Amino acid sequence: MYSEKVMDHFMNPRNVGEIENASGVGTVGNAKCGDIMRIFLDIDEEGIIRDVKFKTFGCGAAVATSSMATELVKGKSIQEAMQITNKAVMDALDGLPSVKVHCSLLAEEAIHAALWDYATKNGIVIEGLEQPKSDISEHEEDEEY
Amino acid sequence: MKKPIYLDNAATTAARPEVIEAMLPYFGELYGNPSTVYSLGASSKQAEENARGIIAGTLGTDPKNIYFTAGGSESDNWAIKATAEAYATKGKHIITSKIEHHAVLHTCEYLEKQGYEVTYLDVDENGTIRLEELEAAIRPDTVLITIMYANNEIGTIQPVAEIGRIAKAHGVLFHTDAVQAYGQVPIDVDAQNIDMLSASGHKLNGPKGIGFLYIRKGLKLRSFIHGGAQERKRRAGTENVPGIVGMGKAAEIAAKTMQERTDTERALRDHLIGRVLAEIPYARLNGHPQNRLPNNANFCFRFIEGESLLMLLDMAGICGSSGSACTSGSLDPSHVLLAIGLPHEIAHGSLRLTLSHETTKEEIDYTVDQLKMIVEKLRSMSPLYEDFVKHGK
């Protein structure tokens, strides 16, 4: 069902964890759908992503796309990170089953959400970045179990 | 590949060596068509009737009431659609439950599109229907009650004899999907007032592609597969003789070994449940604590997701399931777990382990040891667990 690369990133996920006092944190997805991704970014004065960590609740593809997305943005500038699409994440993983494509979208959104948090905290505008639409906190207010 | 620890016997089972041995001649030298007049065909016919007799004996009924089909789903489809059609002049209302197998649920949904009305009964937190709700749901136009004998995911056994009594008292037919229960618990179709019962071969160490529908004598159920005169003109098509022979053998062994086998499985299963609940925090058992299939355990582990859990178990050489195998293509958590009142995020973290007569204590202990490490690993990378630890939510 999954490619070898997906299995590798699922079994040995890169950059799992948290960053204390992160420059930006983004959480997307919701537990109802079974996927939540949280990405922590450490961005220096030059706007370079020095470090990145993630935590994910979800299926094998959700873990693998989170892991791959963190690998792709690490060491990149903010503008370079903005260029990383869900397709780039999927390609880097040698593809995903069609029912799991949404996981790669979530990974892209998680990066954007963390960048949005960074931009908001620092009062800057990142070209092409829009407010993330699927932040977990919004869902929690919307849905009562 | 090393032989896996197979704890997914509710999905399917390995055919017993005796079953395979009994079947083999009917692929080879005894290939005759049972409908023919020469002796080669007669030996097939005889083998088929022998199997029918064994199965009828396990249910306390006459062999004439057993109709072989291609499996549980066909039996469910036949029972429900044919009853709906045959009794449409009496009414077009069917009662079922929210936790049925999709073979029943999707058949009912199909009938709804054809103008039938279906009541889907709720279940309590253990997955048992409420008899007073069943009785209250019966209307003058109700023609069928179809409630599963035991649930495929959480193992809960329904009060079948009471359902049968209520159905009979109201003059409504009662069908039960016994695909998971047949061979695991004693069934008596007369004592329990069961009018129709579906079963499948591959759930009781028999072959795949064979099942049967028991139909009480006198019910005016029409043929579902039209064609030749096989199965007393009610199910056309040259019989799956090897399958029928295999199912008969499997049913015979299942009945003969039932008491001892299920006692052993139940003890091992209780050991599994005991260890998991004692050693893994934030775990819960789904399904009825006592009234459940002897080989079924179903858990939810908070803060983690089932597919990841299954993949890591697979890496450790353990086969389990999260929800039913049929559910895995969809992204929604199991309808059964939602029906017993679990919120979505907890339902996503479910694990079903179902034992067989071959399961050993060593396998169970290894599984629990692995499970502890896997659950811990997945929680360490779960944002839900992080929030729970930091904020208590």
PDB file of C-alpha atoms in Angstrom, chain B residues 2-8 309-321 351-353 363-371 374:
ATOM      1  CA  LYS B   2       8.332 -15.706   9.635  1.00  0.00           C
ATOM      2  CA  LYS B   3       4.906 -16.977  10.592  1.00  0.00           C
ATOM      3  CA  PRO B   4       3.001 -14.015  11.993  1.00  0.00           C
ATOM      4  CA  ILE B   5       1.131 -13.960  15.268  1.00  0.00           C
ATOM      5  CA  TYR B   6      -2.320 -13.999  13.788  1.00  0.00           C
ATOM      6  CA  LEU B   7      -4.851 -12.202  15.971  1.00  0.00           C
ATOM      7  CA  ASP B   8      -7.367 -11.293  13.286  1.00  0.00           C
ATOM      8  CA  LEU B 309      -0.792   1.119  15.548  1.00  0.00           C
ATOM      9  CA  LEU B 310      -1.564  -1.688  13.078  1.00  0.00           C
ATOM     10  CA  MET B 311       1.492  -0.854  10.952  1.00  0.00           C
ATOM     11  CA  LEU B 312       3.830  -0.979  13.923  1.00  0.00           C
ATOM     12  CA  LEU B 313       2.214  -4.206  15.148  1.00  0.00           C
ATOM     13  CA  ASP B 314       2.727  -5.641  11.676  1.00  0.00           C
ATOM     14  CA  MET B 315       6.416  -4.705  11.885  1.00  0.00           C
ATOM     15  CA  ALA B 316       6.525  -6.689  15.128  1.00  0.00           C
ATOM     16  CA  GLY B 317       4.930  -9.653  13.314  1.00  0.00           C
ATOM     17  CA  ILE B 318       1.447  -9.249  14.777  1.00  0.00           C
ATOM     18  CA  CYS B 319      -1.763  -9.141  12.703  1.00  0.00           C
ATOM     19  CA  GLY B 320      -4.620  -7.161  14.227  1.00  0.00           C
ATOM     20  CA  SER B 321      -7.397  -4.952  12.982  1.00  0.00           C
ATOM     21  CA  LEU B 351      -7.615  -2.173  18.047  1.00  0.00           C
ATOM     22  CA  ARG B 352      -9.393  -5.509  17.630  1.00  0.00           C
ATOM     23  CA  LEU B 353      -7.530  -8.695  18.486  1.00  0.00           C
ATOM     24  CA  GLU B 363       1.953 -15.052  21.724  1.00  0.00           C
ATOM     25  CA  ILE B 364      -0.430 -13.039  23.881  1.00  0.00           C
ATOM     26  CA  ASP B 365       2.345 -11.986  26.264  1.00  0.00           C
ATOM     27  CA  TYR B 366       4.631 -10.984  23.387  1.00  0.00           C
ATOM     28  CA  THR B 367       1.755  -9.013  21.836  1.00  0.00           C
ATOM     29  CA  VAL B 368       1.066  -7.095  25.042  1.00  0.00           C
ATOM     30  CA  ASP B 369       4.780  -6.361  25.510  1.00  0.00           C
ATOM     31  CA  GLN B 370       5.008  -5.005  21.953  1.00  0.00           C
ATOM     32  CA  LEU B 371       1.744  -3.116  22.302  1.00  0.00           C
ATOM     33  CA  ILE B 374       4.156   0.868  20.393  1.00  0.00           C
TER      34      ILE B 374
END
